[in-house]
Amino acid sequence: MRTIRVRRGEGGGDGPRVSGPRRLAGRLRGWGGVSAMAAACAVTAAAVLLPLAQAAPEAGGSTSVRERASVAVAPDALWGPGDTCQNPEASLRPSGVDGPTIERIRSAGKLVAGVDQNSFKWGYRNPDGHLDGFDIALVKAIAKDILGDESKVIYRAIPTNQRIAALQEGRVDIVVRTMTINCKRLEEVAFSTAYFEAGQQVLAPKDSTITGYDTSLKDRKICVAAGSTAEAALASQSYGAVPVTVANQLDCLVRLQLGEVDGIITDNALAAGQAAQDPSVRLVGSPFTREFYGVAMNKDATDLVRRVNKVLENYRAGGNDSPWMMAYRAHFEGVLPQAVAPPEPKYRDG
């Protein structure tokens, strides 16, 4: 299988070079509530041309974790038939008891959270520059529980393929970034119980003949994020597609708008947000996986894992008036189907 590497832009930027057919002007629409075409193009141009570390910082201390100069190829088995561990979504039982990780976070006075700043409705920047989204709301709930103040967070934007490394190297305390719980990742990091259910699906232009994750992908350039479950899925079964790998999932939407790829494979929950940004694209076919997002932490931070699970217990509680449901309505009403409830937690001992 041939992988097309993304070249860095001028000045060392992490974004893709702009080349190929120029369909952006005719296809790009509203961006995170910014309806003016000029503003939309300006934001998209920034996503294409600026390195992630140059994005405007969040007030109070947002930083970015830059992609390394040489990106290793992600393992093929992040998802797929080899993912055979029992109950990967089962996490440690919740506890409010303080431990060494909690004490360290309190001593620092800040929770350091690895997030996305480019995924509409999940982790993205509003026109005023502040981070917003479903994942950001959860980060704030965790900070409020541990530190008593939801604003005591240092947000660090990390590429998809740097989520695990950022935890292992101690650059962040938690990663809340639409990160799927699976067996391979459990060998390297710890996860909370699941806080959202999604599935892999194909996103394509409305006029495309691509019909889903099937033989209609043959000879088509299909974009995936490095280190994602979509990349592993396409490696396992490509249907003759030509993979195009990028550092961040939003880069796929930019490439699709520029006509440089024919489709995207990603979580359908992420793709729904992208379709809300650009009405000229749509989800096609059916989801071909069932995946659960979890808060990722260092494997040794068992006290933090238990504490986050306690936060999630309270976050889910209250039925239609729970913090989870209020965050869902705030960010996904009219974008995703009506949610019945968050995923039921699974626990294990030891």
JSON list of C-alpha atoms in Angstrom, two decimals, residues 178-341:
[
{"chain": "A", "resi": 178, "resn": "THR", "atom": "CA", "xyz": [-12.19, 12.21, 20.82]},
{"chain": "A", "resi": 179, "resn": "MET", "atom": "CA", "xyz": [-9.77, 9.38, 21.63]},
{"chain": "A", "resi": 180, "resn": "THR", "atom": "CA", "xyz": [-11.09, 5.88, 21.06]},
{"chain": "A", "resi": 181, "resn": "ILE", "atom": "CA", "xyz": [-10.48, 3.29, 23.76]},
{"chain": "A", "resi": 182, "resn": "ASN", "atom": "CA", "xyz": [-8.93, 0.13, 22.31]},
{"chain": "A", "resi": 183, "resn": "CYS", "atom": "CA", "xyz": [-6.67, -2.74, 23.29]},
{"chain": "A", "resi": 184, "resn": "LYS", "atom": "CA", "xyz": [-3.51, -1.49, 21.60]},
{"chain": "A", "resi": 185, "resn": "ARG", "atom": "CA", "xyz": [-3.72, 1.90, 23.28]},
{"chain": "A", "resi": 186, "resn": "LEU", "atom": "CA", "xyz": [-4.40, 0.28, 26.67]},
{"chain": "A", "resi": 187, "resn": "GLU", "atom": "CA", "xyz": [-0.90, -1.14, 26.48]},
{"chain": "A", "resi": 188, "resn": "GLU", "atom": "CA", "xyz": [0.46, 2.40, 26.53]},
{"chain": "A", "resi": 189, "resn": "VAL", "atom": "CA", "xyz": [-2.01, 4.61, 28.42]},
{"chain": "A", "resi": 190, "resn": "ALA", "atom": "CA", "xyz": [-4.91, 4.30, 30.84]},
{"chain": "A", "resi": 191, "resn": "PHE", "atom": "CA", "xyz": [-8.48, 5.32, 30.05]},
{"chain": "A", "resi": 192, "resn": "SER", "atom": "CA", "xyz": [-11.50, 6.46, 31.98]},
{"chain": "A", "resi": 193, "resn": "THR", "atom": "CA", "xyz": [-14.86, 4.85, 31.38]},
{"chain": "A", "resi": 194, "resn": "ALA", "atom": "CA", "xyz": [-16.42, 5.74, 28.03]},
{"chain": "A", "resi": 195, "resn": "TYR", "atom": "CA", "xyz": [-18.04, 9.16, 27.74]},
{"chain": "A", "resi": 196, "resn": "PHE", "atom": "CA", "xyz": [-19.22, 9.00, 24.11]},
{"chain": "A", "resi": 197, "resn": "GLU", "atom": "CA", "xyz": [-20.06, 6.38, 21.47]},
{"chain": "A", "resi": 198, "resn": "ALA", "atom": "CA", "xyz": [-19.15, 6.85, 17.80]},
{"chain": "A", "resi": 199, "resn": "GLY", "atom": "CA", "xyz": [-18.23, 4.83, 14.70]},
{"chain": "A", "resi": 200, "resn": "GLN", "atom": "CA", "xyz": [-15.98, 5.12, 11.66]},
{"chain": "A", "resi": 201, "resn": "GLN", "atom": "CA", "xyz": [-17.69, 6.36, 8.50]},
{"chain": "A", "resi": 202, "resn": "VAL", "atom": "CA", "xyz": [-16.84, 7.93, 5.14]},
{"chain": "A", "resi": 203, "resn": "LEU", "atom": "CA", "xyz": [-17.26, 11.66, 4.48]},
{"chain": "A", "resi": 204, "resn": "ALA", "atom": "CA", "xyz": [-17.42, 12.69, 0.81]},
{"chain": "A", "resi": 205, "resn": "PRO", "atom": "CA", "xyz": [-18.70, 15.52, -1.41]},
{"chain": "A", "resi": 206, "resn": "LYS", "atom": "CA", "xyz": [-22.42, 15.39, -2.08]},
{"chain": "A", "resi": 207, "resn": "ASP", "atom": "CA", "xyz": [-21.79, 14.92, -5.80]},
{"chain": "A", "resi": 208, "resn": "SER", "atom": "CA", "xyz": [-19.32, 12.04, -5.23]},
{"chain": "A", "resi": 209, "resn": "THR", "atom": "CA", "xyz": [-19.95, 8.49, -6.45]},
{"chain": "A", "resi": 210, "resn": "ILE", "atom": "CA", "xyz": [-18.37, 7.11, -3.27]},
{"chain": "A", "resi": 211, "resn": "THR", "atom": "CA", "xyz": [-21.08, 5.14, -1.47]},
{"chain": "A", "resi": 212, "resn": "GLY", "atom": "CA", "xyz": [-19.33, 4.18, 1.78]},
{"chain": "A", "resi": 213, "resn": "TYR", "atom": "CA", "xyz": [-16.56, 1.99, 3.13]},
{"chain": "A", "resi": 214, "resn": "ASP", "atom": "CA", "xyz": [-16.69, -0.37, 0.16]},
{"chain": "A", "resi": 215, "resn": "THR", "atom": "CA", "xyz": [-15.32, -0.99, -3.34]},
{"chain": "A", "resi": 216, "resn": "SER", "atom": "CA", "xyz": [-16.38, 2.52, -4.41]},
{"chain": "A", "resi": 217, "resn": "LEU", "atom": "CA", "xyz": [-13.13, 3.67, -2.71]},
{"chain": "A", "resi": 218, "resn": "LYS", "atom": "CA", "xyz": [-11.00, 1.96, -5.37]},
{"chain": "A", "resi": 219, "resn": "ASP", "atom": "CA", "xyz": [-8.33, 4.30, -6.78]},
{"chain": "A", "resi": 220, "resn": "ARG", "atom": "CA", "xyz": [-9.70, 7.20, -4.73]},
{"chain": "A", "resi": 221, "resn": "LYS", "atom": "CA", "xyz": [-7.48, 9.33, -2.50]},
{"chain": "A", "resi": 222, "resn": "ILE", "atom": "CA", "xyz": [-8.83, 8.86, 1.01]},
{"chain": "A", "resi": 223, "resn": "CYS", "atom": "CA", "xyz": [-7.58, 11.05, 3.84]},
{"chain": "A", "resi": 224, "resn": "VAL", "atom": "CA", "xyz": [-6.99, 9.83, 7.42]},
{"chain": "A", "resi": 225, "resn": "ALA", "atom": "CA", "xyz": [-5.19, 11.25, 10.45]},
{"chain": "A", "resi": 226, "resn": "ALA", "atom": "CA", "xyz": [-1.93, 9.59, 11.46]},
{"chain": "A", "resi": 227, "resn": "GLY", "atom": "CA", "xyz": [-2.31, 7.49, 14.59]},
{"chain": "A", "resi": 228, "resn": "SER", "atom": "CA", "xyz": [-6.10, 7.34, 14.27]},
{"chain": "A", "resi": 229, "resn": "THR", "atom": "CA", "xyz": [-8.35, 4.30, 14.22]},
{"chain": "A", "resi": 230, "resn": "ALA", "atom": "CA", "xyz": [-9.35, 5.37, 10.70]},
{"chain": "A", "resi": 231, "resn": "GLU", "atom": "CA", "xyz": [-5.74, 4.95, 9.55]},
{"chain": "A", "resi": 232, "resn": "ALA", "atom": "CA", "xyz": [-5.58, 1.45, 11.03]},
{"chain": "A", "resi": 233, "resn": "ALA", "atom": "CA", "xyz": [-8.95, 0.52, 9.50]},
{"chain": "A", "resi": 234, "resn": "LEU", "atom": "CA", "xyz": [-7.82, 1.59, 6.03]},
{"chain": "A", "resi": 235, "resn": "ALA", "atom": "CA", "xyz": [-4.53, -0.30, 6.47]},
{"chain": "A", "resi": 236, "resn": "SER", "atom": "CA", "xyz": [-6.50, -3.43, 7.37]},
{"chain": "A", "resi": 237, "resn": "GLN", "atom": "CA", "xyz": [-8.96, -3.14, 4.46]},
{"chain": "A", "resi": 238, "resn": "SER", "atom": "CA", "xyz": [-8.30, -0.46, 1.85]},
{"chain": "A", "resi": 239, "resn": "TYR", "atom": "CA", "xyz": [-10.73, -1.52, -0.90]},
{"chain": "A", "resi": 240, "resn": "GLY", "atom": "CA", "xyz": [-8.07, -0.26, -3.32]},
{"chain": "A", "resi": 241, "resn": "ALA", "atom": "CA", "xyz": [-8.06, 3.28, -1.92]},
{"chain": "A", "resi": 242, "resn": "VAL", "atom": "CA", "xyz": [-4.91, 5.42, -1.97]},
{"chain": "A", "resi": 243, "resn": "PRO", "atom": "CA", "xyz": [-4.34, 6.57, 1.64]},
{"chain": "A", "resi": 244, "resn": "VAL", "atom": "CA", "xyz": [-3.37, 10.19, 2.30]},
{"chain": "A", "resi": 245, "resn": "THR", "atom": "CA", "xyz": [-2.09, 10.65, 5.86]},
{"chain": "A", "resi": 246, "resn": "VAL", "atom": "CA", "xyz": [-2.07, 13.99, 7.68]},
{"chain": "A", "resi": 247, "resn": "ALA", "atom": "CA", "xyz": [-1.14, 15.05, 11.21]},
{"chain": "A", "resi": 248, "resn": "ASN", "atom": "CA", "xyz": [-4.53, 16.48, 12.22]},
{"chain": "A", "resi": 249, "resn": "GLN", "atom": "CA", "xyz": [-7.99, 15.37, 11.21]},
{"chain": "A", "resi": 250, "resn": "LEU", "atom": "CA", "xyz": [-9.10, 18.87, 10.18]},
{"chain": "A", "resi": 251, "resn": "ASP", "atom": "CA", "xyz": [-6.35, 18.85, 7.53]},
{"chain": "A", "resi": 252, "resn": "CYS", "atom": "CA", "xyz": [-8.43, 16.19, 5.77]},
{"chain": "A", "resi": 253, "resn": "LEU", "atom": "CA", "xyz": [-11.39, 18.54, 5.43]},
{"chain": "A", "resi": 254, "resn": "VAL", "atom": "CA", "xyz": [-9.12, 21.27, 4.05]},
{"chain": "A", "resi": 255, "resn": "ARG", "atom": "CA", "xyz": [-7.66, 18.85, 1.50]},
{"chain": "A", "resi": 256, "resn": "LEU", "atom": "CA", "xyz": [-11.15, 17.72, 0.52]},
{"chain": "A", "resi": 257, "resn": "GLN", "atom": "CA", "xyz": [-12.23, 21.34, 0.03]},
{"chain": "A", "resi": 258, "resn": "LEU", "atom": "CA", "xyz": [-9.15, 21.94, -2.13]},
{"chain": "A", "resi": 259, "resn": "GLY", "atom": "CA", "xyz": [-9.92, 18.88, -4.26]},
{"chain": "A", "resi": 260, "resn": "GLU", "atom": "CA", "xyz": [-6.68, 17.14, -3.23]},
{"chain": "A", "resi": 261, "resn": "VAL", "atom": "CA", "xyz": [-8.49, 14.06, -1.85]},
{"chain": "A", "resi": 262, "resn": "ASP", "atom": "CA", "xyz": [-11.74, 12.35, -2.77]},
{"chain": "A", "resi": 263, "resn": "GLY", "atom": "CA", "xyz": [-12.99, 11.44, 0.67]},
{"chain": "A", "resi": 264, "resn": "ILE", "atom": "CA", "xyz": [-12.26, 11.14, 4.38]},
{"chain": "A", "resi": 265, "resn": "ILE", "atom": "CA", "xyz": [-12.56, 8.30, 6.87]},
{"chain": "A", "resi": 266, "resn": "THR", "atom": "CA", "xyz": [-13.09, 9.45, 10.44]},
{"chain": "A", "resi": 267, "resn": "ASP", "atom": "CA", "xyz": [-15.37, 9.09, 13.44]},
{"chain": "A", "resi": 268, "resn": "ASN", "atom": "CA", "xyz": [-18.92, 9.91, 12.36]},
{"chain": "A", "resi": 269, "resn": "ALA", "atom": "CA", "xyz": [-19.31, 12.22, 15.36]},
{"chain": "A", "resi": 270, "resn": "LEU", "atom": "CA", "xyz": [-16.35, 14.30, 14.14]},
{"chain": "A", "resi": 271, "resn": "ALA", "atom": "CA", "xyz": [-17.54, 14.12, 10.55]},
{"chain": "A", "resi": 272, "resn": "ALA", "atom": "CA", "xyz": [-21.00, 15.42, 11.50]},
{"chain": "A", "resi": 273, "resn": "GLY", "atom": "CA", "xyz": [-19.35, 18.55, 12.85]},
{"chain": "A", "resi": 274, "resn": "GLN", "atom": "CA", "xyz": [-17.40, 18.94, 9.62]},
{"chain": "A", "resi": 275, "resn": "ALA", "atom": "CA", "xyz": [-20.55, 18.51, 7.55]},
{"chain": "A", "resi": 276, "resn": "ALA", "atom": "CA", "xyz": [-22.09, 21.30, 9.66]},
{"chain": "A", "resi": 277, "resn": "GLN", "atom": "CA", "xyz": [-19.13, 23.51, 8.66]},
{"chain": "A", "resi": 278, "resn": "ASP", "atom": "CA", "xyz": [-19.33, 22.65, 4.97]},
{"chain": "A", "resi": 279, "resn": "PRO", "atom": "CA", "xyz": [-22.81, 21.76, 3.61]},
{"chain": "A", "resi": 280, "resn": "SER", "atom": "CA", "xyz": [-21.28, 20.47, 0.35]},
{"chain": "A", "resi": 281, "resn": "VAL", "atom": "CA", "xyz": [-20.06, 17.28, 2.08]},
{"chain": "A", "resi": 282, "resn": "ARG", "atom": "CA", "xyz": [-22.01, 14.45, 3.68]},
{"chain": "A", "resi": 283, "resn": "LEU", "atom": "CA", "xyz": [-21.62, 11.14, 5.48]},
{"chain": "A", "resi": 284, "resn": "VAL", "atom": "CA", "xyz": [-22.11, 8.18, 3.14]},
{"chain": "A", "resi": 285, "resn": "GLY", "atom": "CA", "xyz": [-22.75, 4.52, 3.85]},
{"chain": "A", "resi": 286, "resn": "SER", "atom": "CA", "xyz": [-23.07, 3.23, 7.40]},
{"chain": "A", "resi": 287, "resn": "PRO", "atom": "CA", "xyz": [-20.69, 3.26, 10.37]},
{"chain": "A", "resi": 288, "resn": "PHE", "atom": "CA", "xyz": [-18.46, 0.19, 10.13]},
{"chain": "A", "resi": 289, "resn": "THR", "atom": "CA", "xyz": [-17.11, 0.21, 13.68]},
{"chain": "A", "resi": 290, "resn": "ARG", "atom": "CA", "xyz": [-18.47, 0.81, 17.15]},
{"chain": "A", "resi": 291, "resn": "GLU", "atom": "CA", "xyz": [-16.07, 2.92, 19.18]},
{"chain": "A", "resi": 292, "resn": "PHE", "atom": "CA", "xyz": [-16.06, 4.61, 22.57]},
{"chain": "A", "resi": 293, "resn": "TYR", "atom": "CA", "xyz": [-14.21, 7.79, 23.53]},
{"chain": "A", "resi": 294, "resn": "GLY", "atom": "CA", "xyz": [-12.41, 7.93, 26.87]},
{"chain": "A", "resi": 295, "resn": "VAL", "atom": "CA", "xyz": [-10.27, 10.38, 28.81]},
{"chain": "A", "resi": 296, "resn": "ALA", "atom": "CA", "xyz": [-6.68, 9.13, 28.43]},
{"chain": "A", "resi": 297, "resn": "MET", "atom": "CA", "xyz": [-4.09, 9.35, 31.23]},
{"chain": "A", "resi": 298, "resn": "ASN", "atom": "CA", "xyz": [-0.66, 8.00, 32.11]},
{"chain": "A", "resi": 299, "resn": "LYS", "atom": "CA", "xyz": [-0.76, 4.31, 33.03]},
{"chain": "A", "resi": 300, "resn": "ASP", "atom": "CA", "xyz": [0.78, 5.04, 36.44]},
{"chain": "A", "resi": 301, "resn": "ALA", "atom": "CA", "xyz": [-1.79, 7.70, 37.36]},
{"chain": "A", "resi": 302, "resn": "THR", "atom": "CA", "xyz": [-4.33, 5.28, 38.84]},
{"chain": "A", "resi": 303, "resn": "ASP", "atom": "CA", "xyz": [-5.57, 7.84, 41.39]},
{"chain": "A", "resi": 304, "resn": "LEU", "atom": "CA", "xyz": [-6.33, 10.28, 38.57]},
{"chain": "A", "resi": 305, "resn": "VAL", "atom": "CA", "xyz": [-8.12, 7.57, 36.57]},
{"chain": "A", "resi": 306, "resn": "ARG", "atom": "CA", "xyz": [-10.37, 6.83, 39.56]},
{"chain": "A", "resi": 307, "resn": "ARG", "atom": "CA", "xyz": [-10.97, 10.53, 40.15]},
{"chain": "A", "resi": 308, "resn": "VAL", "atom": "CA", "xyz": [-11.93, 11.18, 36.52]},
{"chain": "A", "resi": 309, "resn": "ASN", "atom": "CA", "xyz": [-14.33, 8.21, 36.69]},
{"chain": "A", "resi": 310, "resn": "LYS", "atom": "CA", "xyz": [-15.91, 9.82, 39.77]},
{"chain": "A", "resi": 311, "resn": "VAL", "atom": "CA", "xyz": [-16.31, 13.05, 37.80]},
{"chain": "A", "resi": 312, "resn": "LEU", "atom": "CA", "xyz": [-17.92, 11.11, 34.95]},
{"chain": "A", "resi": 313, "resn": "GLU", "atom": "CA", "xyz": [-20.36, 9.42, 37.36]},
{"chain": "A", "resi": 314, "resn": "ASN", "atom": "CA", "xyz": [-21.60, 12.87, 38.39]},
{"chain": "A", "resi": 315, "resn": "TYR", "atom": "CA", "xyz": [-21.41, 14.17, 34.81]},
{"chain": "A", "resi": 316, "resn": "ARG", "atom": "CA", "xyz": [-23.79, 11.47, 33.57]},
{"chain": "A", "resi": 317, "resn": "ALA", "atom": "CA", "xyz": [-26.19, 11.68, 36.54]},
{"chain": "A", "resi": 318, "resn": "GLY", "atom": "CA", "xyz": [-29.49, 13.52, 36.32]},
{"chain": "A", "resi": 319, "resn": "GLY", "atom": "CA", "xyz": [-31.05, 12.08, 33.18]},
{"chain": "A", "resi": 320, "resn": "ASN", "atom": "CA", "xyz": [-32.12, 14.74, 30.72]},
{"chain": "A", "resi": 321, "resn": "ASP", "atom": "CA", "xyz": [-30.79, 17.47, 33.03]},
{"chain": "A", "resi": 322, "resn": "SER", "atom": "CA", "xyz": [-27.37, 15.89, 33.54]},
{"chain": "A", "resi": 323, "resn": "PRO", "atom": "CA", "xyz": [-24.25, 17.95, 32.70]},
{"chain": "A", "resi": 324, "resn": "TRP", "atom": "CA", "xyz": [-23.59, 15.41, 29.93]},
{"chain": "A", "resi": 325, "resn": "MET", "atom": "CA", "xyz": [-26.98, 15.97, 28.29]},
{"chain": "A", "resi": 326, "resn": "MET", "atom": "CA", "xyz": [-26.73, 19.74, 28.67]},
{"chain": "A", "resi": 327, "resn": "ALA", "atom": "CA", "xyz": [-23.32, 19.70, 26.96]},
{"chain": "A", "resi": 328, "resn": "TYR", "atom": "CA", "xyz": [-24.72, 17.45, 24.22]},
{"chain": "A", "resi": 329, "resn": "ARG", "atom": "CA", "xyz": [-27.61, 19.81, 23.54]},
{"chain": "A", "resi": 330, "resn": "ALA", "atom": "CA", "xyz": [-25.34, 22.86, 23.62]},
{"chain": "A", "resi": 331, "resn": "HIS", "atom": "CA", "xyz": [-22.93, 21.51, 21.02]},
{"chain": "A", "resi": 332, "resn": "PHE", "atom": "CA", "xyz": [-24.75, 18.87, 18.96]},
{"chain": "A", "resi": 333, "resn": "GLU", "atom": "CA", "xyz": [-28.39, 19.90, 18.73]},
{"chain": "A", "resi": 334, "resn": "GLY", "atom": "CA", "xyz": [-29.20, 19.97, 15.02]},
{"chain": "A", "resi": 335, "resn": "VAL", "atom": "CA", "xyz": [-25.84, 18.38, 14.17]},
{"chain": "A", "resi": 336, "resn": "LEU", "atom": "CA", "xyz": [-26.13, 14.85, 15.62]},
{"chain": "A", "resi": 337, "resn": "PRO", "atom": "CA", "xyz": [-29.25, 12.76, 16.30]},
{"chain": "A", "resi": 338, "resn": "GLN", "atom": "CA", "xyz": [-31.03, 13.20, 19.61]},
{"chain": "A", "resi": 339, "resn": "ALA", "atom": "CA", "xyz": [-29.01, 11.40, 22.27]},
{"chain": "A", "resi": 340, "resn": "VAL", "atom": "CA", "xyz": [-30.87, 8.99, 24.55]},
{"chain": "A", "resi": 341, "resn": "ALA", "atom": "CA", "xyz": [-28.12, 8.77, 27.16]}
]
